[in-house]
């Protein structure tokens, strides 16, 4: 029988720490993306390093990691980049979709977070790099257009770099980190096996 424990202040501290990390990584990712592709809007990330870590945190810490992904995106990719707060509120849902889809898939299909087999890697690539990023990149691009941050004619030029950049970053970073460190994280009292506990 699983040892289900009630939430403690540890989860609050965890979420605060993850929000800080995600915010810094999101801000750094936008800065780096603008250096790589200065012709794109400063709100469009072509190399969103934060994506891989937001995904990893959600797989390790369940909904606590998902909440941190949303809030970290809200601050790091939204407010700190000068995005209007009204746009940042719904724009940041892209980060939530990006991590909730693989989180749900891993839990539903009983995928090992430590990427122990080809099956686990397949699920990570399919749900954690491709399907989730199609939805997240579309949501983010459309959100910027709806909010007037980019023109409607720029939606595809924002969507494709986001999709490709996120997928590449996740495929490179996530399997390595998950395989190497999951066993250590699983021993901690904040590792989440389902969604909340």
Short mmCIF file of N, CA and C in Angstrom, two decimals:
data_model
loop_
_atom_site.label_atom_id
_atom_site.label_comp_id
_atom_site.label_asym_id
_atom_site.label_seq_id
_atom_site.Cartn_x
_atom_site.Cartn_y
_atom_site.Cartn_z
N UNK A 1 0.84 -1.18 0.00
CA UNK A 1 0.00 0.00 0.00
C UNK A 1 0.89 1.25 0.00
N UNK A 2 0.48 2.25 -0.79
CA UNK A 2 1.26 3.47 -0.89
C UNK A 2 1.17 4.27 0.40
N UNK A 3 2.27 4.88 0.73
CA UNK A 3 2.30 5.74 1.90
C UNK A 3 1.87 7.14 1.48
N UNK A 4 0.60 7.45 1.66
CA UNK A 4 0.07 8.77 1.28
C UNK A 4 0.21 9.69 2.48
N UNK A 5 0.88 10.80 2.25
CA UNK A 5 1.10 11.74 3.35
C UNK A 5 0.40 13.05 3.05
N UNK A 6 -0.08 13.71 4.08
CA UNK A 6 -0.74 15.00 3.86
C UNK A 6 0.27 16.06 3.44
N UNK A 7 -0.19 17.09 2.73
CA UNK A 7 0.74 18.14 2.33
C UNK A 7 1.29 18.87 3.55
N UNK A 8 2.50 19.30 3.45
CA UNK A 8 3.15 20.03 4.53
C UNK A 8 3.73 21.32 3.97
N UNK A 9 4.38 22.07 4.83
CA UNK A 9 5.04 23.30 4.39
C UNK A 9 6.12 23.00 3.36
N UNK A 10 6.59 21.76 3.31
CA UNK A 10 7.61 21.37 2.32
C UNK A 10 7.12 21.61 0.90
N UNK A 11 5.85 21.33 0.65
CA UNK A 11 5.31 21.54 -0.70
C UNK A 11 5.21 23.03 -1.02
N UNK A 12 4.88 23.85 -0.04
CA UNK A 12 4.84 25.29 -0.25
C UNK A 12 6.23 25.82 -0.60
N UNK A 13 7.22 25.39 0.17
CA UNK A 13 8.60 25.81 -0.11
C UNK A 13 9.06 25.29 -1.47
N UNK A 14 8.66 24.06 -1.79
CA UNK A 14 9.00 23.49 -3.09
C UNK A 14 8.44 24.34 -4.22
N UNK A 15 7.16 24.68 -4.15
CA UNK A 15 6.52 25.47 -5.20
C UNK A 15 7.19 26.83 -5.33
N UNK A 16 7.49 27.48 -4.22
CA UNK A 16 8.16 28.78 -4.26
C UNK A 16 9.53 28.65 -4.94
N UNK A 17 10.28 27.62 -4.58
CA UNK A 17 11.59 27.40 -5.21
C UNK A 17 11.47 27.11 -6.69
N UNK A 18 10.50 26.28 -7.07
CA UNK A 18 10.32 25.96 -8.49
C UNK A 18 9.87 27.18 -9.28
N UNK A 19 9.02 28.01 -8.69
CA UNK A 19 8.59 29.24 -9.37
C UNK A 19 9.80 30.13 -9.63
N UNK A 20 10.66 30.27 -8.64
CA UNK A 20 11.86 31.09 -8.81
C UNK A 20 12.74 30.55 -9.93
N UNK A 21 12.99 29.25 -9.91
CA UNK A 21 13.82 28.62 -10.95
C UNK A 21 13.17 28.80 -12.32
N UNK A 22 11.88 28.51 -12.43
CA UNK A 22 11.18 28.64 -13.71
C UNK A 22 11.17 30.07 -14.22
N UNK A 23 10.98 31.03 -13.31
CA UNK A 23 10.98 32.44 -13.69
C UNK A 23 12.33 32.83 -14.27
N UNK A 24 13.40 32.47 -13.58
CA UNK A 24 14.75 32.80 -14.04
C UNK A 24 15.07 32.12 -15.38
N UNK A 25 14.72 30.85 -15.49
CA UNK A 25 14.97 30.13 -16.74
C UNK A 25 14.15 30.69 -17.89
N UNK A 26 12.90 31.07 -17.63
CA UNK A 26 12.04 31.64 -18.67
C UNK A 26 12.60 32.99 -19.14
N UNK A 27 12.98 33.83 -18.20
CA UNK A 27 13.57 35.13 -18.56
C UNK A 27 14.87 34.96 -19.34
N UNK A 28 15.72 34.05 -18.88
CA UNK A 28 16.98 33.77 -19.58
C UNK A 28 16.71 33.23 -20.97
N UNK A 29 15.72 32.35 -21.09
CA UNK A 29 15.39 31.75 -22.38
C UNK A 29 14.94 32.80 -23.39
N UNK A 30 14.12 33.75 -22.94
CA UNK A 30 13.69 34.82 -23.84
C UNK A 30 14.86 35.70 -24.25
N UNK A 31 15.72 36.03 -23.31
CA UNK A 31 16.90 36.84 -23.61
C UNK A 31 17.79 36.12 -24.63
N UNK A 32 18.05 34.84 -24.41
CA UNK A 32 18.88 34.06 -25.33
C UNK A 32 18.22 33.93 -26.70
N UNK A 33 16.92 33.72 -26.72
CA UNK A 33 16.19 33.61 -27.98
C UNK A 33 16.26 34.89 -28.79
N UNK A 34 16.18 36.01 -28.09
CA UNK A 34 16.27 37.30 -28.79
C UNK A 34 17.66 37.50 -29.38
N UNK A 35 18.69 37.02 -28.70
CA UNK A 35 20.04 37.09 -29.26
C UNK A 35 20.17 36.24 -30.52
N UNK A 36 19.56 35.06 -30.49
CA UNK A 36 19.64 34.14 -31.62
C UNK A 36 18.82 34.64 -32.79
N UNK A 37 17.63 35.15 -32.52
CA UNK A 37 16.71 35.58 -33.59
C UNK A 37 16.11 36.94 -33.24
N UNK A 38 16.88 38.02 -33.42
CA UNK A 38 16.39 39.35 -33.03
C UNK A 38 15.20 39.86 -33.85
N UNK A 39 14.92 39.23 -34.97
CA UNK A 39 13.80 39.69 -35.81
C UNK A 39 12.44 39.28 -35.23
N UNK A 40 12.42 38.28 -34.36
CA UNK A 40 11.17 37.85 -33.74
C UNK A 40 10.82 38.76 -32.56
N UNK A 41 9.56 38.74 -32.19
CA UNK A 41 9.10 39.49 -31.02
C UNK A 41 9.90 39.07 -29.79
N UNK A 42 10.13 40.00 -28.88
CA UNK A 42 10.87 39.67 -27.66
C UNK A 42 10.10 38.71 -26.76
N UNK A 43 8.84 38.44 -27.08
CA UNK A 43 8.03 37.51 -26.30
C UNK A 43 8.02 36.11 -26.89
N UNK A 44 8.69 35.91 -28.01
CA UNK A 44 8.74 34.60 -28.68
C UNK A 44 10.07 33.94 -28.37
N UNK A 45 10.01 32.72 -27.87
CA UNK A 45 11.22 31.99 -27.51
C UNK A 45 11.52 30.91 -28.55
N UNK A 46 12.69 31.01 -29.16
CA UNK A 46 13.10 29.97 -30.10
C UNK A 46 13.95 28.91 -29.40
N UNK A 47 14.45 29.24 -28.24
CA UNK A 47 15.26 28.32 -27.45
C UNK A 47 14.82 28.44 -26.00
N UNK A 48 13.70 27.82 -25.67
CA UNK A 48 13.08 27.97 -24.35
C UNK A 48 13.59 26.86 -23.42
N UNK A 49 14.75 27.07 -22.86
CA UNK A 49 15.38 26.09 -21.97
C UNK A 49 14.47 25.77 -20.79
N UNK A 50 13.69 26.74 -20.37
CA UNK A 50 12.77 26.54 -19.25
C UNK A 50 11.80 25.40 -19.51
N UNK A 51 11.45 25.15 -20.78
CA UNK A 51 10.48 24.11 -21.12
C UNK A 51 10.89 22.75 -20.57
N UNK A 52 12.16 22.40 -20.75
CA UNK A 52 12.63 21.08 -20.29
C UNK A 52 12.51 20.96 -18.78
N UNK A 53 12.87 22.00 -18.06
CA UNK A 53 12.85 21.92 -16.60
C UNK A 53 11.43 22.02 -16.04
N UNK A 54 10.58 22.78 -16.69
CA UNK A 54 9.18 22.81 -16.28
C UNK A 54 8.56 21.42 -16.40
N UNK A 55 8.89 20.74 -17.50
CA UNK A 55 8.40 19.38 -17.72
C UNK A 55 8.95 18.42 -16.67
N UNK A 56 10.23 18.48 -16.43
CA UNK A 56 10.88 17.61 -15.44
C UNK A 56 10.25 17.83 -14.06
N UNK A 57 10.08 19.09 -13.68
CA UNK A 57 9.51 19.39 -12.37
C UNK A 57 8.09 18.87 -12.24
N UNK A 58 7.30 18.97 -13.32
CA UNK A 58 5.93 18.46 -13.27
C UNK A 58 5.92 16.93 -13.14
N UNK A 59 6.82 16.25 -13.82
CA UNK A 59 6.86 14.79 -13.72
C UNK A 59 7.34 14.35 -12.34
N UNK A 60 8.22 15.11 -11.73
CA UNK A 60 8.71 14.76 -10.39
C UNK A 60 7.74 15.19 -9.29
N UNK A 61 7.14 16.36 -9.44
CA UNK A 61 6.38 16.95 -8.34
C UNK A 61 4.89 17.15 -8.66
N UNK A 62 4.41 16.52 -9.71
CA UNK A 62 2.99 16.54 -10.04
C UNK A 62 2.43 17.94 -10.24
N UNK A 63 1.28 18.16 -9.67
CA UNK A 63 0.58 19.44 -9.84
C UNK A 63 1.34 20.61 -9.22
N UNK A 64 2.20 20.33 -8.25
CA UNK A 64 3.02 21.40 -7.68
C UNK A 64 3.97 21.94 -8.74
N UNK A 65 4.55 21.03 -9.54
CA UNK A 65 5.40 21.44 -10.64
C UNK A 65 4.62 22.14 -11.73
N UNK A 66 3.37 21.70 -11.97
CA UNK A 66 2.53 22.34 -12.99
C UNK A 66 2.16 23.77 -12.58
N UNK A 67 1.81 23.96 -11.32
CA UNK A 67 1.51 25.31 -10.82
C UNK A 67 2.73 26.20 -10.96
N UNK A 68 3.89 25.67 -10.61
CA UNK A 68 5.13 26.44 -10.73
C UNK A 68 5.44 26.78 -12.18
N UNK A 69 5.10 25.89 -13.12
CA UNK A 69 5.32 26.17 -14.54
C UNK A 69 4.47 27.37 -14.98
N UNK A 70 3.20 27.36 -14.59
CA UNK A 70 2.32 28.48 -14.96
C UNK A 70 2.82 29.79 -14.36
N UNK A 71 3.08 29.81 -13.07
CA UNK A 71 3.48 31.05 -12.40
C UNK A 71 4.86 31.51 -12.88
N UNK A 72 5.78 30.57 -13.08
CA UNK A 72 7.10 30.92 -13.59
C UNK A 72 7.03 31.53 -14.97
N UNK A 73 6.16 30.98 -15.81
CA UNK A 73 5.95 31.54 -17.15
C UNK A 73 5.30 32.92 -17.06
N UNK A 74 4.33 33.04 -16.16
CA UNK A 74 3.63 34.32 -15.98
C UNK A 74 4.63 35.44 -15.65
N UNK A 75 5.54 35.16 -14.73
CA UNK A 75 6.54 36.17 -14.36
C UNK A 75 7.68 36.26 -15.37
N UNK A 76 8.32 35.12 -15.67
CA UNK A 76 9.53 35.14 -16.50
C UNK A 76 9.30 35.46 -17.96
N UNK A 77 8.27 34.86 -18.56
CA UNK A 77 8.00 35.11 -19.98
C UNK A 77 6.97 36.21 -20.17
N UNK A 78 6.22 36.49 -19.12
CA UNK A 78 5.17 37.50 -19.21
C UNK A 78 5.60 38.85 -18.68
N UNK A 79 5.48 39.02 -17.38
CA UNK A 79 5.69 40.34 -16.78
C UNK A 79 7.11 40.86 -16.94
N UNK A 80 8.11 40.01 -16.74
CA UNK A 80 9.49 40.48 -16.84
C UNK A 80 9.88 40.85 -18.27
N UNK A 81 9.14 40.35 -19.24
CA UNK A 81 9.44 40.69 -20.63
C UNK A 81 8.64 41.90 -21.10
N UNK A 82 7.85 42.48 -20.21
CA UNK A 82 7.08 43.66 -20.57
C UNK A 82 5.71 43.36 -21.16
N UNK A 83 5.28 42.13 -21.08
CA UNK A 83 3.97 41.76 -21.60
C UNK A 83 2.89 42.35 -20.69
N UNK A 84 1.81 42.85 -21.27
CA UNK A 84 0.71 43.35 -20.42
C UNK A 84 0.18 42.23 -19.52
N UNK A 85 -0.13 42.57 -18.29
CA UNK A 85 -0.59 41.56 -17.32
C UNK A 85 -1.84 40.84 -17.81
N UNK A 86 -2.72 41.55 -18.51
CA UNK A 86 -3.95 40.93 -19.00
C UNK A 86 -3.64 39.84 -20.02
N UNK A 87 -2.60 40.00 -20.81
CA UNK A 87 -2.20 38.99 -21.79
C UNK A 87 -1.42 37.87 -21.09
N UNK A 88 -0.55 38.23 -20.15
CA UNK A 88 0.28 37.24 -19.45
C UNK A 88 -0.56 36.20 -18.72
N UNK A 89 -1.74 36.62 -18.24
CA UNK A 89 -2.61 35.70 -17.50
C UNK A 89 -3.01 34.52 -18.36
N UNK A 90 -3.47 34.76 -19.59
CA UNK A 90 -3.88 33.64 -20.43
C UNK A 90 -2.75 33.09 -21.29
N UNK A 91 -1.77 33.91 -21.61
CA UNK A 91 -0.59 33.44 -22.35
C UNK A 91 0.12 32.33 -21.57
N UNK A 92 0.23 32.49 -20.26
CA UNK A 92 0.97 31.55 -19.41
C UNK A 92 0.31 30.19 -19.30
N UNK A 93 -0.93 30.08 -19.73
CA UNK A 93 -1.57 28.77 -19.77
C UNK A 93 -0.84 27.83 -20.73
N UNK A 94 -0.08 28.39 -21.65
CA UNK A 94 0.72 27.56 -22.57
C UNK A 94 1.67 26.67 -21.78
N UNK A 95 2.30 27.23 -20.75
CA UNK A 95 3.21 26.43 -19.92
C UNK A 95 2.45 25.35 -19.17
N UNK A 96 1.25 25.68 -18.75
CA UNK A 96 0.44 24.69 -18.03
C UNK A 96 0.07 23.53 -18.94
N UNK A 97 -0.39 23.82 -20.16
CA UNK A 97 -0.73 22.74 -21.11
C UNK A 97 0.52 21.92 -21.43
N UNK A 98 1.65 22.63 -21.56
CA UNK A 98 2.90 21.95 -21.93
C UNK A 98 3.30 20.88 -20.90
N UNK A 99 2.99 21.10 -19.63
CA UNK A 99 3.38 20.12 -18.61
C UNK A 99 2.25 19.19 -18.19
N UNK A 100 1.00 19.66 -18.30
CA UNK A 100 -0.13 18.80 -17.89
C UNK A 100 -0.33 17.62 -18.83
N UNK A 101 -0.11 17.81 -20.11
CA UNK A 101 -0.31 16.73 -21.08
C UNK A 101 0.64 15.56 -20.80
N UNK A 102 1.95 15.79 -20.68
CA UNK A 102 2.81 14.66 -20.35
C UNK A 102 2.60 14.12 -18.94
N UNK A 103 2.26 14.99 -17.99
CA UNK A 103 1.99 14.52 -16.64
C UNK A 103 0.82 13.54 -16.65
N UNK A 104 -0.27 13.92 -17.31
CA UNK A 104 -1.44 13.03 -17.39
C UNK A 104 -1.10 11.75 -18.14
N UNK A 105 -0.36 11.85 -19.22
CA UNK A 105 0.01 10.66 -20.00
C UNK A 105 0.88 9.71 -19.18
N UNK A 106 1.86 10.25 -18.47
CA UNK A 106 2.74 9.41 -17.66
C UNK A 106 1.95 8.69 -16.58
N UNK A 107 0.99 9.39 -15.97
CA UNK A 107 0.20 8.76 -14.90
C UNK A 107 -0.80 7.75 -15.47
N UNK A 108 -1.45 8.09 -16.58
CA UNK A 108 -2.46 7.21 -17.17
C UNK A 108 -1.85 5.93 -17.75
N UNK A 109 -0.69 6.05 -18.39
CA UNK A 109 -0.07 4.91 -19.05
C UNK A 109 1.01 4.25 -18.19
N UNK A 110 1.10 4.67 -16.93
CA UNK A 110 2.07 4.10 -15.99
C UNK A 110 3.49 4.10 -16.55
N UNK A 111 3.90 5.25 -17.04
CA UNK A 111 5.24 5.43 -17.59
C UNK A 111 6.20 5.70 -16.44
N UNK A 112 7.36 5.10 -16.48
CA UNK A 112 8.38 5.31 -15.45
C UNK A 112 9.06 6.65 -15.68
N UNK A 113 9.00 7.51 -14.68
CA UNK A 113 9.57 8.85 -14.80
C UNK A 113 11.08 8.79 -15.02
N UNK A 114 11.72 7.76 -14.52
CA UNK A 114 13.16 7.61 -14.67
C UNK A 114 13.60 7.14 -16.04
N UNK A 115 12.69 7.06 -16.99
CA UNK A 115 12.96 6.64 -18.37
C UNK A 115 13.81 5.37 -18.38
N UNK A 116 13.17 4.28 -17.99
CA UNK A 116 13.86 3.00 -17.84
C UNK A 116 13.80 2.11 -19.09
N UNK A 117 12.99 2.50 -20.08
CA UNK A 117 12.84 1.65 -21.26
C UNK A 117 12.58 2.50 -22.50
N UNK A 118 12.58 1.86 -23.66
CA UNK A 118 12.24 2.56 -24.90
C UNK A 118 10.79 3.03 -24.87
N UNK A 119 9.94 2.25 -24.23
CA UNK A 119 8.53 2.64 -24.09
C UNK A 119 8.42 3.95 -23.33
N UNK A 120 9.16 4.08 -22.25
CA UNK A 120 9.15 5.32 -21.46
C UNK A 120 9.65 6.50 -22.31
N UNK A 121 10.72 6.27 -23.06
CA UNK A 121 11.28 7.32 -23.91
C UNK A 121 10.28 7.70 -25.01
N UNK A 122 9.62 6.71 -25.57
CA UNK A 122 8.61 6.98 -26.60
C UNK A 122 7.50 7.89 -26.05
N UNK A 123 7.01 7.57 -24.86
CA UNK A 123 5.95 8.40 -24.25
C UNK A 123 6.46 9.81 -23.95
N UNK A 124 7.71 9.91 -23.52
CA UNK A 124 8.28 11.23 -23.25
C UNK A 124 8.34 12.07 -24.53
N UNK A 125 8.81 11.46 -25.60
CA UNK A 125 8.92 12.20 -26.87
C UNK A 125 7.53 12.55 -27.41
N UNK A 126 6.62 11.58 -27.42
CA UNK A 126 5.29 11.81 -27.98
C UNK A 126 4.49 12.84 -27.17
N UNK A 127 4.39 12.61 -25.86
CA UNK A 127 3.54 13.48 -25.03
C UNK A 127 4.30 14.66 -24.42
N UNK A 128 5.62 14.52 -24.25
CA UNK A 128 6.40 15.55 -23.58
C UNK A 128 7.19 16.46 -24.49
N UNK A 129 7.25 16.11 -25.79
CA UNK A 129 8.00 16.97 -26.72
C UNK A 129 7.18 17.34 -27.95
N UNK A 130 6.29 16.46 -28.39
CA UNK A 130 5.56 16.74 -29.64
C UNK A 130 4.14 17.24 -29.39
N UNK A 131 3.26 16.38 -28.88
CA UNK A 131 1.85 16.77 -28.73
C UNK A 131 1.67 17.97 -27.81
N UNK A 132 2.34 17.94 -26.68
CA UNK A 132 2.20 19.06 -25.73
C UNK A 132 2.69 20.37 -26.31
N UNK A 133 3.78 20.31 -27.08
CA UNK A 133 4.33 21.54 -27.63
C UNK A 133 3.55 22.06 -28.83
N UNK A 134 2.88 21.18 -29.55
CA UNK A 134 1.98 21.66 -30.61
C UNK A 134 0.90 22.53 -29.97
N UNK A 135 0.31 22.02 -28.90
CA UNK A 135 -0.77 22.76 -28.22
C UNK A 135 -0.22 24.02 -27.54
N UNK A 136 0.90 23.89 -26.84
CA UNK A 136 1.47 25.04 -26.12
C UNK A 136 1.93 26.14 -27.08
N UNK A 137 2.60 25.77 -28.15
CA UNK A 137 3.08 26.78 -29.11
C UNK A 137 1.91 27.47 -29.80
N UNK A 138 0.88 26.69 -30.13
CA UNK A 138 -0.31 27.28 -30.76
C UNK A 138 -0.99 28.24 -29.79
N UNK A 139 -1.16 27.79 -28.55
CA UNK A 139 -1.80 28.64 -27.53
C UNK A 139 -1.01 29.94 -27.33
N UNK A 140 0.30 29.82 -27.18
CA UNK A 140 1.14 30.99 -26.93
C UNK A 140 1.09 31.96 -28.11
N UNK A 141 1.22 31.44 -29.32
CA UNK A 141 1.22 32.29 -30.51
C UNK A 141 -0.13 32.99 -30.68
N UNK A 142 -1.21 32.24 -30.54
CA UNK A 142 -2.54 32.84 -30.66
C UNK A 142 -2.81 33.84 -29.54
N UNK A 143 -2.32 33.54 -28.33
CA UNK A 143 -2.49 34.47 -27.20
C UNK A 143 -1.82 35.81 -27.49
N UNK A 144 -0.62 35.75 -28.06
CA UNK A 144 0.08 37.00 -28.38
C UNK A 144 -0.67 37.79 -29.45
N UNK A 145 -1.24 37.09 -30.42
CA UNK A 145 -2.01 37.78 -31.46
C UNK A 145 -3.31 38.35 -30.91
N UNK A 146 -4.00 37.57 -30.10
CA UNK A 146 -5.26 38.06 -29.50
C UNK A 146 -4.99 39.28 -28.62
N UNK A 147 -3.87 39.26 -27.91
CA UNK A 147 -3.52 40.37 -27.02
C UNK A 147 -2.91 41.56 -27.74
N UNK A 148 -2.71 41.43 -29.06
CA UNK A 148 -2.15 42.54 -29.82
C UNK A 148 -0.64 42.69 -29.66
N UNK A 149 0.02 41.70 -29.08
CA UNK A 149 1.46 41.76 -28.88
C UNK A 149 2.19 41.50 -30.21
N UNK A 150 1.65 40.59 -31.02
CA UNK A 150 2.15 40.35 -32.38
C UNK A 150 0.96 40.45 -33.33
N UNK A 151 1.26 40.66 -34.60
CA UNK A 151 0.19 40.71 -35.60
C UNK A 151 -0.25 39.30 -35.97
N UNK A 152 -1.47 39.20 -36.51
CA UNK A 152 -1.99 37.89 -36.90
C UNK A 152 -1.12 37.26 -37.99
N UNK A 153 -0.48 38.08 -38.80
CA UNK A 153 0.38 37.55 -39.85
C UNK A 153 1.66 36.92 -39.28
N UNK A 154 1.96 37.18 -38.01
CA UNK A 154 3.17 36.64 -37.38
C UNK A 154 2.93 35.38 -36.57
N UNK A 155 1.69 34.89 -36.55
CA UNK A 155 1.37 33.73 -35.71
C UNK A 155 2.20 32.51 -36.12
N UNK A 156 2.26 32.21 -37.41
CA UNK A 156 3.02 31.03 -37.85
C UNK A 156 4.52 31.21 -37.63
N UNK A 157 5.02 32.43 -37.80
CA UNK A 157 6.45 32.66 -37.59
C UNK A 157 6.81 32.62 -36.11
N UNK A 158 5.82 32.72 -35.23
CA UNK A 158 6.04 32.52 -33.80
C UNK A 158 5.84 31.05 -33.44
N UNK A 159 4.82 30.42 -34.02
CA UNK A 159 4.47 29.04 -33.70
C UNK A 159 5.60 28.06 -34.04
N UNK A 160 6.13 28.11 -35.24
CA UNK A 160 7.13 27.12 -35.67
C UNK A 160 8.41 27.14 -34.85
N UNK A 161 9.03 28.30 -34.62
CA UNK A 161 10.24 28.29 -33.77
C UNK A 161 9.97 27.79 -32.36
N UNK A 162 8.81 28.16 -31.82
CA UNK A 162 8.44 27.70 -30.48
C UNK A 162 8.33 26.19 -30.44
N UNK A 163 7.58 25.65 -31.37
CA UNK A 163 7.37 24.20 -31.43
C UNK A 163 8.69 23.46 -31.60
N UNK A 164 9.45 23.84 -32.59
CA UNK A 164 10.70 23.14 -32.89
C UNK A 164 11.72 23.34 -31.77
N UNK A 165 11.86 24.58 -31.31
CA UNK A 165 12.83 24.87 -30.25
C UNK A 165 12.52 24.13 -28.96
N UNK A 166 11.25 24.17 -28.53
CA UNK A 166 10.87 23.46 -27.30
C UNK A 166 11.09 21.97 -27.43
N UNK A 167 10.68 21.40 -28.57
CA UNK A 167 10.83 19.96 -28.76
C UNK A 167 12.29 19.54 -28.70
N UNK A 168 13.14 20.29 -29.36
CA UNK A 168 14.58 19.95 -29.37
C UNK A 168 15.16 20.04 -27.97
N UNK A 169 14.88 21.14 -27.27
CA UNK A 169 15.41 21.32 -25.92
C UNK A 169 14.94 20.19 -25.00
N UNK A 170 13.66 19.85 -25.07
CA UNK A 170 13.12 18.80 -24.22
C UNK A 170 13.74 17.45 -24.55
N UNK A 171 13.87 17.13 -25.83
CA UNK A 171 14.44 15.84 -26.24
C UNK A 171 15.89 15.71 -25.82
N UNK A 172 16.61 16.83 -25.81
CA UNK A 172 18.03 16.79 -25.41
C UNK A 172 18.19 16.71 -23.89
N UNK A 173 17.46 17.54 -23.16
CA UNK A 173 17.69 17.68 -21.71
C UNK A 173 16.88 16.70 -20.87
N UNK A 174 15.58 16.60 -21.12
CA UNK A 174 14.69 15.85 -20.22
C UNK A 174 15.07 14.38 -20.02
N UNK A 175 15.33 13.60 -21.08
CA UNK A 175 15.66 12.19 -20.84
C UNK A 175 16.92 12.01 -19.99
N UNK A 176 17.91 12.84 -20.23
CA UNK A 176 19.17 12.73 -19.48
C UNK A 176 18.96 13.03 -18.00
N UNK A 177 18.27 14.14 -17.72
CA UNK A 177 18.04 14.54 -16.32
C UNK A 177 17.13 13.53 -15.62
N UNK A 178 16.05 13.13 -16.29
CA UNK A 178 15.12 12.18 -15.67
C UNK A 178 15.79 10.84 -15.38
N UNK A 179 16.57 10.35 -16.33
CA UNK A 179 17.23 9.06 -16.14
C UNK A 179 18.27 9.12 -15.02
N UNK A 180 19.00 10.22 -14.97
CA UNK A 180 20.10 10.32 -14.00
C UNK A 180 19.63 10.65 -12.58
N UNK A 181 18.62 11.50 -12.44
CA UNK A 181 18.30 12.02 -11.11
C UNK A 181 16.97 11.57 -10.51
N UNK A 182 16.13 10.91 -11.28
CA UNK A 182 14.82 10.53 -10.74
C UNK A 182 14.91 9.62 -9.53
N UNK A 183 15.82 8.68 -9.55
CA UNK A 183 15.92 7.76 -8.40
C UNK A 183 16.23 8.51 -7.11
N UNK A 184 17.03 9.57 -7.20
CA UNK A 184 17.33 10.38 -6.02
C UNK A 184 16.11 11.19 -5.58
N UNK A 185 15.43 11.78 -6.55
CA UNK A 185 14.26 12.60 -6.23
C UNK A 185 13.15 11.74 -5.65
N UNK A 186 13.00 10.51 -6.15
CA UNK A 186 11.95 9.62 -5.65
C UNK A 186 12.10 9.32 -4.16
N UNK A 187 13.32 9.40 -3.64
CA UNK A 187 13.56 9.14 -2.22
C UNK A 187 13.20 10.33 -1.34
N UNK A 188 12.97 11.49 -1.96
CA UNK A 188 12.64 12.67 -1.16
C UNK A 188 11.18 12.66 -0.74
N UNK A 189 10.86 13.44 0.26
CA UNK A 189 9.48 13.47 0.76
C UNK A 189 8.56 14.33 -0.09
N UNK A 190 9.12 15.01 -1.10
CA UNK A 190 8.28 15.85 -1.95
C UNK A 190 8.03 15.23 -3.33
N UNK A 191 8.57 14.05 -3.59
CA UNK A 191 8.29 13.38 -4.86
C UNK A 191 6.81 13.00 -4.88
N UNK A 192 6.15 13.27 -6.01
CA UNK A 192 4.72 13.02 -6.13
C UNK A 192 4.48 11.87 -7.12
N UNK A 193 3.87 10.80 -6.66
CA UNK A 193 3.63 9.63 -7.52
C UNK A 193 2.39 9.76 -8.38
N UNK A 194 1.41 10.51 -7.93
CA UNK A 194 0.19 10.70 -8.72
C UNK A 194 0.13 12.14 -9.21
N UNK A 195 -0.81 12.90 -8.72
CA UNK A 195 -0.91 14.30 -9.11
C UNK A 195 -0.57 15.24 -7.95
N UNK A 196 -1.04 14.90 -6.76
CA UNK A 196 -0.81 15.74 -5.58
C UNK A 196 0.03 15.04 -4.52
N UNK A 197 -0.02 13.69 -4.45
CA UNK A 197 0.70 12.96 -3.40
C UNK A 197 1.37 11.75 -4.00
#
